mmCIF file of C-alpha atoms in Angstrom:
data_model
loop_
_atom_site.group_PDB
_atom_site.id
_atom_site.type_symbol
_atom_site.label_atom_id
_atom_site.label_comp_id
_atom_site.label_asym_id
_atom_site.label_seq_id
_atom_site.Cartn_x
_atom_site.Cartn_y
_atom_site.Cartn_z
ATOM 1 C CA MET A 1 -22.238 -11.602 9.511
ATOM 2 C CA THR A 2 -18.647 -12.223 10.602
ATOM 3 C CA PRO A 3 -18.073 -10.952 14.161
ATOM 4 C CA VAL A 4 -16.145 -7.672 14.193
ATOM 5 C CA SER A 5 -12.855 -7.639 16.071
ATOM 6 C CA MET A 6 -10.517 -4.776 16.788
ATOM 7 C CA PRO A 7 -8.304 -3.857 13.822
ATOM 8 C CA THR A 8 -4.644 -4.840 13.630
ATOM 9 C CA ASP A 9 -3.474 -2.375 10.956
ATOM 10 C CA MET A 10 -4.071 1.312 10.379
ATOM 11 C CA CYS A 11 -2.873 3.850 7.873
ATOM 12 C CA ILE A 12 -2.860 7.519 8.790
ATOM 13 C CA ILE A 13 -2.904 9.966 5.881
ATOM 14 C CA THR A 14 -1.120 12.799 7.616
ATOM 15 C CA THR A 15 -1.563 15.419 4.884
ATOM 16 C CA TYR A 16 -2.497 15.987 1.250
ATOM 17 C CA ARG A 17 0.299 18.546 0.896
ATOM 18 C CA CYS A 18 3.142 17.280 -1.308
ATOM 19 C CA PRO A 19 6.193 18.795 -3.037
ATOM 20 C CA MET A 20 6.092 16.216 -5.849
ATOM 21 C CA GLU A 21 4.011 16.531 -9.017
ATOM 22 C CA CYS A 22 3.435 12.871 -9.848
ATOM 23 C CA LYS A 23 1.824 11.947 -13.144
ATOM 24 C CA MET A 24 -0.289 9.201 -11.573
ATOM 25 C CA CYS A 25 -1.523 11.260 -8.629
ATOM 26 C CA ASN A 26 -3.112 14.684 -8.259
ATOM 27 C CA ILE A 27 -2.902 15.019 -4.492
ATOM 28 C CA TRP A 28 -0.456 17.889 -5.005
ATOM 29 C CA LYS A 29 -3.182 19.816 -6.841
ATOM 30 C CA ASN A 30 -5.569 19.337 -3.900
ATOM 31 C CA PRO A 31 -3.570 20.110 -0.739
ATOM 32 C CA THR A 32 -5.026 20.261 2.733
ATOM 33 C CA GLN A 33 -4.712 23.337 4.903
ATOM 34 C CA LYS A 34 -2.076 22.912 7.583
ATOM 35 C CA SER A 35 -4.511 24.045 10.265
ATOM 36 C CA SER A 36 -7.100 21.404 9.347
ATOM 37 C CA GLU A 37 -4.871 18.312 9.462
ATOM 38 C CA ILE A 38 -5.188 15.576 12.069
ATOM 39 C CA THR A 39 -3.165 16.327 15.201
ATOM 40 C CA PRO A 40 -1.048 14.136 17.479
ATOM 41 C CA GLU A 41 -3.698 14.593 20.188
ATOM 42 C CA GLU A 42 -6.392 13.268 17.866
ATOM 43 C CA ILE A 43 -4.201 10.302 16.923
ATOM 44 C CA LYS A 44 -4.131 9.385 20.622
ATOM 45 C CA MET A 45 -7.839 8.522 20.262
ATOM 46 C CA LEU A 46 -7.057 5.776 17.734
ATOM 47 C CA PRO A 47 -6.626 2.148 18.870
ATOM 48 C CA ASP A 48 -3.544 0.084 19.624
ATOM 49 C CA VAL A 49 -2.617 -2.033 16.609
ATOM 50 C CA LYS A 50 0.182 -4.255 15.307
ATOM 51 C CA PHE A 51 1.180 -1.994 12.434
ATOM 52 C CA ILE A 52 0.877 1.691 11.490
ATOM 53 C CA ASN A 53 1.669 3.220 8.115
ATOM 54 C CA LEU A 54 2.088 6.995 7.954
ATOM 55 C CA THR A 55 1.558 8.366 4.487
ATOM 56 C CA GLY A 56 0.392 11.411 2.575
ATOM 57 C CA GLY A 57 0.818 13.491 0.457
ATOM 58 C CA GLU A 58 4.293 13.791 1.890
ATOM 59 C CA PRO A 59 4.437 13.048 5.642
ATOM 60 C CA PHE A 60 7.741 14.859 6.079
ATOM 61 C CA ILE A 61 6.102 18.127 5.093
ATOM 62 C CA ARG A 62 4.506 18.012 8.570
ATOM 63 C CA GLU A 63 6.582 20.046 11.002
ATOM 64 C CA ASP A 64 5.136 18.034 13.886
ATOM 65 C CA LEU A 65 5.869 14.601 12.377
ATOM 66 C CA GLU A 66 8.168 13.780 15.274
ATOM 67 C CA ASP A 67 5.262 14.246 17.697
ATOM 68 C CA ILE A 68 3.025 12.094 15.479
ATOM 69 C CA VAL A 69 5.608 9.300 15.376
ATOM 70 C CA ARG A 70 6.084 9.447 19.134
ATOM 71 C CA VAL A 71 2.340 8.956 19.650
ATOM 72 C CA CYS A 72 2.238 6.174 17.061
ATOM 73 C CA PHE A 73 4.925 4.199 18.870
ATOM 74 C CA THR A 74 2.663 4.170 21.927
ATOM 75 C CA LYS A 75 0.018 2.592 19.689
ATOM 76 C CA SER A 76 2.087 0.047 17.787
ATOM 77 C CA PRO A 77 5.489 -1.663 17.897
ATOM 78 C CA ARG A 78 5.952 -1.094 14.162
ATOM 79 C CA VAL A 79 5.581 2.243 12.405
ATOM 80 C CA VAL A 80 6.495 2.679 8.738
ATOM 81 C CA ILE A 81 6.526 5.988 6.868
ATOM 82 C CA SER A 82 5.909 6.099 3.124
ATOM 83 C CA THR A 83 7.763 9.047 1.634
ATOM 84 C CA SER A 84 9.101 10.503 -1.593
ATOM 85 C CA GLY A 85 12.473 10.970 0.067
ATOM 86 C CA TRP A 86 12.473 14.642 -0.954
ATOM 87 C CA PHE A 87 13.222 15.994 2.534
ATOM 88 C CA GLU A 88 16.520 14.174 3.101
ATOM 89 C CA ASP A 89 17.657 16.016 6.228
ATOM 90 C CA ARG A 90 14.271 15.650 7.939
ATOM 91 C CA ILE A 91 14.223 11.903 7.300
ATOM 92 C CA ILE A 92 17.722 11.426 8.701
ATOM 93 C CA LYS A 93 16.957 13.579 11.744
ATOM 94 C CA LEU A 94 13.815 11.575 12.525
ATOM 95 C CA ALA A 95 15.656 8.270 12.068
ATOM 96 C CA GLU A 96 18.306 9.393 14.555
ATOM 97 C CA LYS A 97 15.570 9.840 17.163
ATOM 98 C CA PHE A 98 13.601 6.717 16.214
ATOM 99 C CA PRO A 99 16.089 4.071 14.980
ATOM 100 C CA ASN A 100 13.346 1.439 14.874
ATOM 101 C CA ILE A 101 11.247 3.461 12.418
ATOM 102 C CA GLY A 102 10.464 1.920 9.029
ATOM 103 C CA ILE A 103 11.038 3.999 5.908
ATOM 104 C CA ARG A 104 9.751 3.176 2.422
ATOM 105 C CA ILE A 105 10.905 5.592 -0.240
ATOM 106 C CA SER A 106 8.753 5.685 -3.347
ATOM 107 C CA ILE A 107 10.974 5.389 -6.397
ATOM 108 C CA GLU A 108 9.247 4.762 -9.705
ATOM 109 C CA GLY A 109 12.265 3.908 -11.850
ATOM 110 C CA LEU A 110 15.883 4.713 -12.481
ATOM 111 C CA SER A 111 16.969 8.335 -12.449
ATOM 112 C CA CYS A 112 15.368 9.734 -15.621
ATOM 113 C CA LYS A 113 12.169 7.681 -15.457
ATOM 114 C CA ASN A 114 11.612 8.344 -11.748
ATOM 115 C CA ASP A 115 12.065 12.093 -12.113
ATOM 116 C CA GLU A 116 9.792 12.158 -15.163
ATOM 117 C CA LEU A 117 6.993 10.298 -13.381
ATOM 118 C CA ARG A 118 7.337 12.131 -10.081
ATOM 119 C CA GLY A 119 7.666 15.539 -11.700
ATOM 120 C CA LYS A 120 10.759 16.721 -9.841
ATOM 121 C CA GLU A 121 14.315 16.674 -11.106
ATOM 122 C CA GLY A 122 16.703 15.140 -8.597
ATOM 123 C CA GLY A 123 14.073 13.001 -6.853
ATOM 124 C CA PHE A 124 15.821 9.719 -7.592
ATOM 125 C CA ASP A 125 19.143 10.996 -6.290
ATOM 126 C CA LYS A 126 17.565 12.273 -3.087
ATOM 127 C CA GLY A 127 15.704 9.020 -2.491
ATOM 128 C CA LEU A 128 18.666 6.717 -3.097
ATOM 129 C CA ARG A 129 21.052 8.927 -1.147
ATOM 130 C CA THR A 130 18.653 8.863 1.807
ATOM 131 C CA LEU A 131 18.312 5.082 1.725
ATOM 132 C CA LEU A 132 22.085 4.648 1.629
ATOM 133 C CA LYS A 133 22.481 6.981 4.621
ATOM 134 C CA LEU A 134 19.769 5.135 6.569
ATOM 135 C CA LYS A 135 21.530 1.835 5.869
ATOM 136 C CA GLU A 136 24.814 3.317 7.042
ATOM 137 C CA MET A 137 23.045 4.395 10.256
ATOM 138 C CA GLY A 138 22.001 0.801 10.864
ATOM 139 C CA LEU A 139 18.250 1.048 10.226
ATOM 140 C CA LYS A 140 16.801 -2.344 9.316
ATOM 141 C CA ASP A 141 13.260 -1.623 8.131
ATOM 142 C CA ILE A 142 14.059 0.352 4.999
ATOM 143 C CA GLY A 143 13.481 -0.093 1.311
ATOM 144 C CA PHE A 144 11.990 0.889 -2.011
ATOM 145 C CA GLY A 145 8.352 1.186 -2.972
ATOM 146 C CA CYS A 146 7.660 1.081 -6.706
ATOM 147 C CA THR A 147 4.306 1.805 -8.316
ATOM 148 C CA VAL A 148 4.206 0.370 -11.808
ATOM 149 C CA SER A 149 2.428 2.444 -14.418
ATOM 150 C CA ASN A 150 3.001 2.677 -18.158
ATOM 151 C CA ASN A 151 6.594 2.310 -19.362
ATOM 152 C CA ASN A 152 8.415 1.851 -16.066
ATOM 153 C CA SER A 153 8.094 -1.898 -15.490
ATOM 154 C CA SER A 154 11.565 -2.649 -16.894
ATOM 155 C CA ASP A 155 13.008 -0.104 -14.456
ATOM 156 C CA MET A 156 11.113 -1.955 -11.708
ATOM 157 C CA LEU A 157 13.333 -4.974 -12.378
ATOM 158 C CA SER A 158 16.475 -2.860 -12.115
ATOM 159 C CA LEU A 159 15.255 -1.378 -8.821
ATOM 160 C CA TYR A 160 14.547 -4.864 -7.510
ATOM 161 C CA ARG A 161 18.104 -5.948 -8.327
ATOM 162 C CA LEU A 162 19.427 -2.801 -6.665
ATOM 163 C CA SER A 163 17.355 -3.442 -3.537
ATOM 164 C CA LYS A 164 18.663 -7.010 -3.291
ATOM 165 C CA SER A 165 22.268 -5.875 -3.678
ATOM 166 C CA LEU A 166 21.695 -3.439 -0.818
ATOM 167 C CA ASN A 167 19.725 -5.976 1.255
ATOM 168 C CA MET A 168 16.681 -3.674 1.389
ATOM 169 C CA GLU A 169 12.963 -4.302 1.168
ATOM 170 C CA PHE A 170 11.206 -3.994 -2.183
ATOM 171 C CA ALA A 171 7.467 -3.354 -2.335
ATOM 172 C CA THR A 172 5.381 -3.202 -5.505
ATOM 173 C CA ALA A 173 2.059 -1.746 -6.561
ATOM 174 C CA ALA A 174 0.236 -1.093 -9.813
ATOM 175 C CA PHE A 175 -1.287 2.318 -10.241
ATOM 176 C CA HIS A 176 -5.006 2.664 -9.794
ATOM 177 C CA ASN A 177 -7.786 5.199 -9.475
ATOM 178 C CA SER A 178 -9.023 6.609 -6.193
ATOM 179 C CA TYR A 179 -10.704 9.587 -4.577
ATOM 180 C CA TYR A 180 -7.471 9.776 -2.627
ATOM 181 C CA PHE A 181 -5.372 10.410 -5.731
ATOM 182 C CA HIS A 182 -8.024 12.532 -7.462
ATOM 183 C CA LYS A 183 -7.577 10.321 -10.531
ATOM 184 C CA ASP A 184 -10.048 8.307 -12.565
ATOM 185 C CA ASP A 185 -8.065 7.781 -15.762
ATOM 186 C CA ASN A 186 -5.097 5.706 -14.580
ATOM 187 C CA SER A 187 -4.900 2.707 -16.875
ATOM 188 C CA ILE A 188 -2.050 0.452 -17.929
ATOM 189 C CA SER A 189 -2.094 0.333 -21.721
ATOM 190 C CA ASN A 190 0.980 -1.813 -22.442
ATOM 191 C CA LYS A 191 -0.331 -4.745 -20.417
ATOM 192 C CA GLU A 192 1.670 -7.434 -22.194
ATOM 193 C CA GLU A 193 5.015 -5.793 -21.453
ATOM 194 C CA VAL A 194 4.128 -4.911 -17.873
ATOM 195 C CA CYS A 195 2.796 -8.383 -17.063
ATOM 196 C CA SER A 196 5.852 -9.978 -18.660
ATOM 197 C CA ASN A 197 8.132 -7.924 -16.423
ATOM 198 C CA PHE A 198 6.079 -8.825 -13.364
ATOM 199 C CA GLU A 199 6.418 -12.480 -14.361
ATOM 200 C CA GLU A 200 10.198 -12.053 -14.488
ATOM 201 C CA LEU A 201 10.101 -10.438 -11.041
ATOM 202 C CA ILE A 202 8.056 -13.367 -9.701
ATOM 203 C CA ASN A 203 10.603 -15.878 -10.970
ATOM 204 C CA MET A 204 13.456 -13.914 -9.385
ATOM 205 C CA GLN A 205 11.629 -13.731 -6.058
ATOM 206 C CA LEU A 206 10.989 -17.467 -6.049
ATOM 207 C CA LYS A 207 14.735 -18.061 -6.407
ATOM 208 C CA GLU A 208 15.401 -16.214 -3.156
ATOM 209 C CA ASN A 209 15.905 -18.028 0.150
ATOM 210 C CA SER A 210 13.298 -15.919 1.927
ATOM 211 C CA PRO A 211 9.719 -17.253 2.367
ATOM 212 C CA LYS A 212 8.632 -13.605 2.571
ATOM 213 C CA SER A 213 9.814 -13.127 -1.008
ATOM 214 C CA TRP A 214 7.929 -16.250 -2.152
ATOM 215 C CA PHE A 215 4.680 -14.829 -0.804
ATOM 216 C CA ARG A 216 5.493 -11.503 -2.435
ATOM 217 C CA ALA A 217 5.686 -13.482 -5.678
ATOM 218 C CA PHE A 218 2.088 -14.605 -5.065
ATOM 219 C CA PHE A 219 1.135 -10.993 -4.357
ATOM 220 C CA ASN A 220 2.738 -9.914 -7.630
ATOM 221 C CA MET A 221 0.771 -12.592 -9.471
ATOM 222 C CA GLY A 222 -2.274 -10.850 -8.002
ATOM 223 C CA LEU A 223 -1.047 -7.600 -9.568
ATOM 224 C CA ILE A 224 -0.889 -9.316 -12.966
ATOM 225 C CA ASN A 225 -4.404 -10.562 -12.374
ATOM 226 C CA TYR A 226 -5.500 -7.003 -11.521
ATOM 227 C CA ILE A 227 -3.791 -5.466 -14.558
ATOM 228 C CA GLU A 228 -5.483 -8.004 -16.818
ATOM 229 C CA GLY A 229 -8.856 -6.917 -15.435
ATOM 230 C CA ASN A 230 -9.808 -10.198 -13.804
ATOM 231 C CA ARG A 231 -11.797 -10.376 -10.594
ATOM 232 C CA ARG A 232 -9.865 -10.194 -7.361
ATOM 233 C CA MET A 233 -8.324 -13.566 -6.408
ATOM 234 C CA LEU A 234 -9.011 -13.406 -2.655
ATOM 235 C CA PRO A 235 -11.765 -11.443 -0.886
ATOM 236 C CA CYS A 236 -11.401 -7.867 0.247
ATOM 237 C CA GLU A 237 -12.034 -7.418 3.969
ATOM 238 C CA ALA A 238 -11.191 -3.739 4.218
ATOM 239 C CA GLY A 239 -12.727 -2.255 7.328
ATOM 240 C CA MET A 240 -12.404 -5.518 9.232
ATOM 241 C CA VAL A 241 -8.732 -5.727 10.218
ATOM 242 C CA ASN A 242 -7.509 -2.466 8.725
ATOM 243 C CA PHE A 243 -8.640 1.126 8.205
ATOM 244 C CA PHE A 244 -7.468 4.484 6.845
ATOM 245 C CA VAL A 245 -7.720 7.836 8.574
ATOM 246 C CA ASP A 246 -7.684 10.887 6.328
ATOM 247 C CA PRO A 247 -6.242 14.281 7.343
ATOM 248 C CA SER A 248 -9.684 15.436 8.525
ATOM 249 C CA GLY A 249 -10.173 12.466 10.839
ATOM 250 C CA ASN A 250 -12.550 10.495 8.612
ATOM 251 C CA ILE A 251 -12.191 6.738 8.948
ATOM 252 C CA TYR A 252 -12.437 4.749 5.721
ATOM 253 C CA PRO A 253 -12.055 1.031 5.077
ATOM 254 C CA CYS A 254 -9.416 1.685 2.401
ATOM 255 C CA ASN A 255 -7.940 4.375 0.157
ATOM 256 C CA GLY A 256 -9.172 2.911 -3.127
ATOM 257 C CA LEU A 257 -12.729 4.187 -2.957
ATOM 258 C CA GLU A 258 -14.200 6.062 -5.919
ATOM 259 C CA LYS A 259 -17.386 8.104 -5.922
ATOM 260 C CA ARG A 260 -18.492 6.582 -9.230
ATOM 261 C CA TYR A 261 -18.856 3.254 -7.415
ATOM 262 C CA TRP A 262 -19.238 4.290 -3.800
ATOM 263 C CA LYS A 263 -17.436 6.261 -1.110
ATOM 264 C CA GLU A 264 -18.587 6.384 2.467
ATOM 265 C CA SER A 265 -16.900 7.051 5.784
ATOM 266 C CA MET A 266 -17.297 4.847 8.843
ATOM 267 C CA GLY A 267 -17.200 7.931 11.048
ATOM 268 C CA ASN A 268 -14.958 10.781 12.138
ATOM 269 C CA ILE A 269 -12.643 10.464 15.135
ATOM 270 C CA ARG A 270 -12.467 14.253 15.483
ATOM 271 C CA GLU A 271 -16.246 14.523 15.789
ATOM 272 C CA THR A 272 -16.926 11.331 17.772
ATOM 273 C CA GLY A 273 -13.899 11.234 20.048
ATOM 274 C CA ASP A 274 -14.174 7.503 20.669
ATOM 275 C CA PHE A 275 -12.874 4.932 18.205
ATOM 276 C CA ASN A 276 -14.880 1.995 19.554
ATOM 277 C CA THR A 277 -18.114 3.911 19.068
ATOM 278 C CA ILE A 278 -17.218 4.285 15.405
ATOM 279 C CA TRP A 279 -15.746 0.816 14.818
ATOM 280 C CA PHE A 280 -18.634 -1.125 16.321
ATOM 281 C CA GLY A 281 -21.333 1.297 15.207
ATOM 282 C CA GLU A 282 -24.163 0.967 12.723
ATOM 283 C CA GLN A 283 -22.477 3.169 10.102
ATOM 284 C CA ALA A 284 -19.293 1.071 10.160
ATOM 285 C CA ASN A 285 -21.343 -2.095 9.683
ATOM 286 C CA LYS A 286 -23.113 -0.453 6.748
ATOM 287 C CA VAL A 287 -19.742 0.340 5.165
ATOM 288 C CA ARG A 288 -18.553 -3.245 5.688
ATOM 289 C CA GLU A 289 -21.617 -4.488 3.837
ATOM 290 C CA MET A 290 -20.709 -2.152 0.986
ATOM 291 C CA VAL A 291 -17.155 -3.571 0.987
ATOM 292 C CA ARG A 292 -18.586 -7.087 0.669
ATOM 293 C CA LYS A 293 -20.256 -6.055 -2.586
ATOM 294 C CA CYS A 294 -17.616 -3.585 -3.802
ATOM 295 C CA PRO A 295 -16.983 -4.195 -7.518
ATOM 296 C CA LYS A 296 -13.425 -2.848 -7.620
ATOM 297 C CA ASN A 297 -10.774 -5.510 -8.171
ATOM 298 C CA CYS A 298 -8.053 -3.592 -6.288
ATOM 299 C CA TRP A 299 -4.993 -5.562 -5.249
ATOM 300 C CA MET A 300 -2.984 -3.395 -2.874
ATOM 301 C CA VAL A 301 -0.764 -4.603 -0.093
ATOM 302 C CA GLY A 302 -2.884 -2.927 2.605
ATOM 303 C CA THR A 303 -5.920 -5.057 1.799
ATOM 304 C CA ALA A 304 -4.321 -8.057 0.072
ATOM 305 C CA ALA A 305 -1.720 -8.942 2.716
ATOM 306 C CA PRO A 306 -4.220 -9.334 5.595
ATOM 307 C CA VAL A 307 -6.363 -11.849 3.690
ATOM 308 C CA MET A 308 -3.302 -13.697 2.373
ATOM 309 C CA LYS A 309 -2.309 -14.251 6.018
ATOM 310 C CA LYS A 310 -5.793 -15.039 7.318
ATOM 311 C CA LYS A 311 -6.131 -18.507 8.808
ATOM 312 C CA SER A 312 -9.140 -19.431 6.686
ATOM 313 C CA TYR A 313 -7.518 -18.261 3.416
ATOM 314 C CA ILE A 314 -3.779 -18.811 3.834
ATOM 315 C CA LYS A 315 -3.873 -22.350 2.434
ATOM 316 C CA HIS A 316 -4.346 -20.945 -1.077
ATOM 317 C CA PRO A 317 -1.168 -18.824 -1.246
ATOM 318 C CA VAL A 318 0.709 -21.545 0.660
ATOM 319 C CA LYS A 319 -0.178 -24.212 -1.926
ATOM 320 C CA TRP A 320 0.826 -21.886 -4.743
ATOM 321 C CA VAL A 321 4.123 -21.004 -3.053
ATOM 322 C CA ILE A 322 5.062 -24.630 -2.369
ATOM 323 C CA LYS A 323 4.264 -25.717 -5.920
ATOM 324 C CA ASN A 324 6.154 -22.863 -7.514
ATOM 325 C CA LYS A 325 9.153 -22.966 -5.193
ATOM 326 C CA ILE A 326 9.594 -26.588 -6.233
ATOM 327 C CA ARG A 327 9.319 -25.535 -9.878
ATOM 328 C CA SER A 328 11.929 -22.842 -9.272
ATOM 329 C CA ILE A 329 14.344 -25.335 -7.698
ATOM 330 C CA ARG A 330 13.885 -27.519 -10.766
ATOM 331 C CA GLY A 331 14.748 -24.602 -13.007
ATOM 332 C CA LEU A 332 11.184 -24.081 -14.235
ATOM 333 C CA ASP A 333 9.294 -20.815 -14.495
ATOM 334 C CA ALA A 334 6.403 -20.115 -12.155
ATOM 335 C CA CYS A 335 2.982 -21.407 -13.078
ATOM 336 C CA LEU A 336 0.824 -18.280 -13.104
ATOM 337 C CA ASP A 337 -2.440 -20.086 -12.554
ATOM 338 C CA LYS A 338 -4.330 -16.950 -11.590
ATOM 339 C CA LYS A 339 -7.696 -17.945 -10.199
ATOM 340 C CA TRP A 340 -10.629 -16.704 -8.197
ATOM 341 C CA TYR A 341 -10.594 -18.558 -4.894
ATOM 342 C CA ASP A 342 -14.180 -19.224 -3.865
ATOM 343 C CA VAL A 343 -14.079 -18.869 -0.081
ATOM 344 C CA GLY A 344 -17.664 -17.793 0.405
ATOM 345 C CA GLN A 345 -17.379 -14.149 -0.623
ATOM 346 C CA ASP A 346 -20.044 -12.407 -2.650
ATOM 347 C CA PRO A 347 -19.277 -13.412 -6.272
ATOM 348 C CA LYS A 348 -19.795 -9.824 -7.421
ATOM 349 C CA GLN A 349 -17.120 -8.464 -5.106
ATOM 350 C CA GLY A 350 -13.991 -7.391 -6.940
ATOM 351 C CA ASP A 351 -15.446 -8.075 -10.365
ATOM 352 C CA LEU A 352 -15.549 -5.043 -12.649
ATOM 353 C CA ARG A 353 -16.222 -7.236 -15.699
ATOM 354 C CA GLU A 354 -19.916 -6.771 -15.042
ATOM 355 C CA LYS A 355 -21.369 -3.293 -15.496
ATOM 356 C CA PHE A 356 -21.813 -1.768 -12.056
#
């Protein structure tokens, strides 16, 4: 068994309350009670890490979000909030107090498509207006987050171009099923069109001057691989370097768990009161063993990025990036040689092609 070290990344799900009514997510139908949600004092019991993501539901629905952020900055030098952008004034007010905060606003398409998918008229306008104001204020760590589902992948390309013109970050995901979203029927039906648009995005990213964008191109190839139903390219090590905390204080290896496969907590910080006891405990090790055999072929940035950067695995994305950057310079399209990299992981991990 690989020795367990302290985690470097954590994601805190601050609430399941949300003003949006997204088609790909039913969190808004299953809100938490305000009185039961994790508190700033309980967050103080979590470890110091390199990166914290605050998400929801909608984090800005929390009236004490400022207190949560203040605690988080004692835990990590980088804190990023994922938000719908619905609460414009609250976002701007928080950014005035914490100018080094990161903000990712989830926008699923241009105006009509975004508002259709997120279930609220005016959502696109609010999100873009907020990003423009944050840029005007001088915030650096800001950008779009786009989850590709059916019929919005062409809008993804337009959002990417918009983000580049504004010199903002652009993060991608493909929708999936999870206990967290209360969904088990998310499925991309127009795979050919979606994968073609991702391929176009990859070629645009490889033309950039930023190595970060080249590695995002590799990540997006992993999304094509996921959409096509192939087994996960690199291993999943959720619960090793990263973890999720839900609003009740439960610690999970990731947010992609589904009861039909398995779903088990590593422990509860509210009940235990000591993170190390949970992280190095027998139950956490049991969960890690379940991760090693997890059949889901998820490819999300929270669990893909850490293994892409890992010393023992990084040579694979590096080789792909070098080869395809050279192709891009020569005016050639990327070679999407999607493959399963055998690095010693359980061959059943991330492979839903076999009946579980």
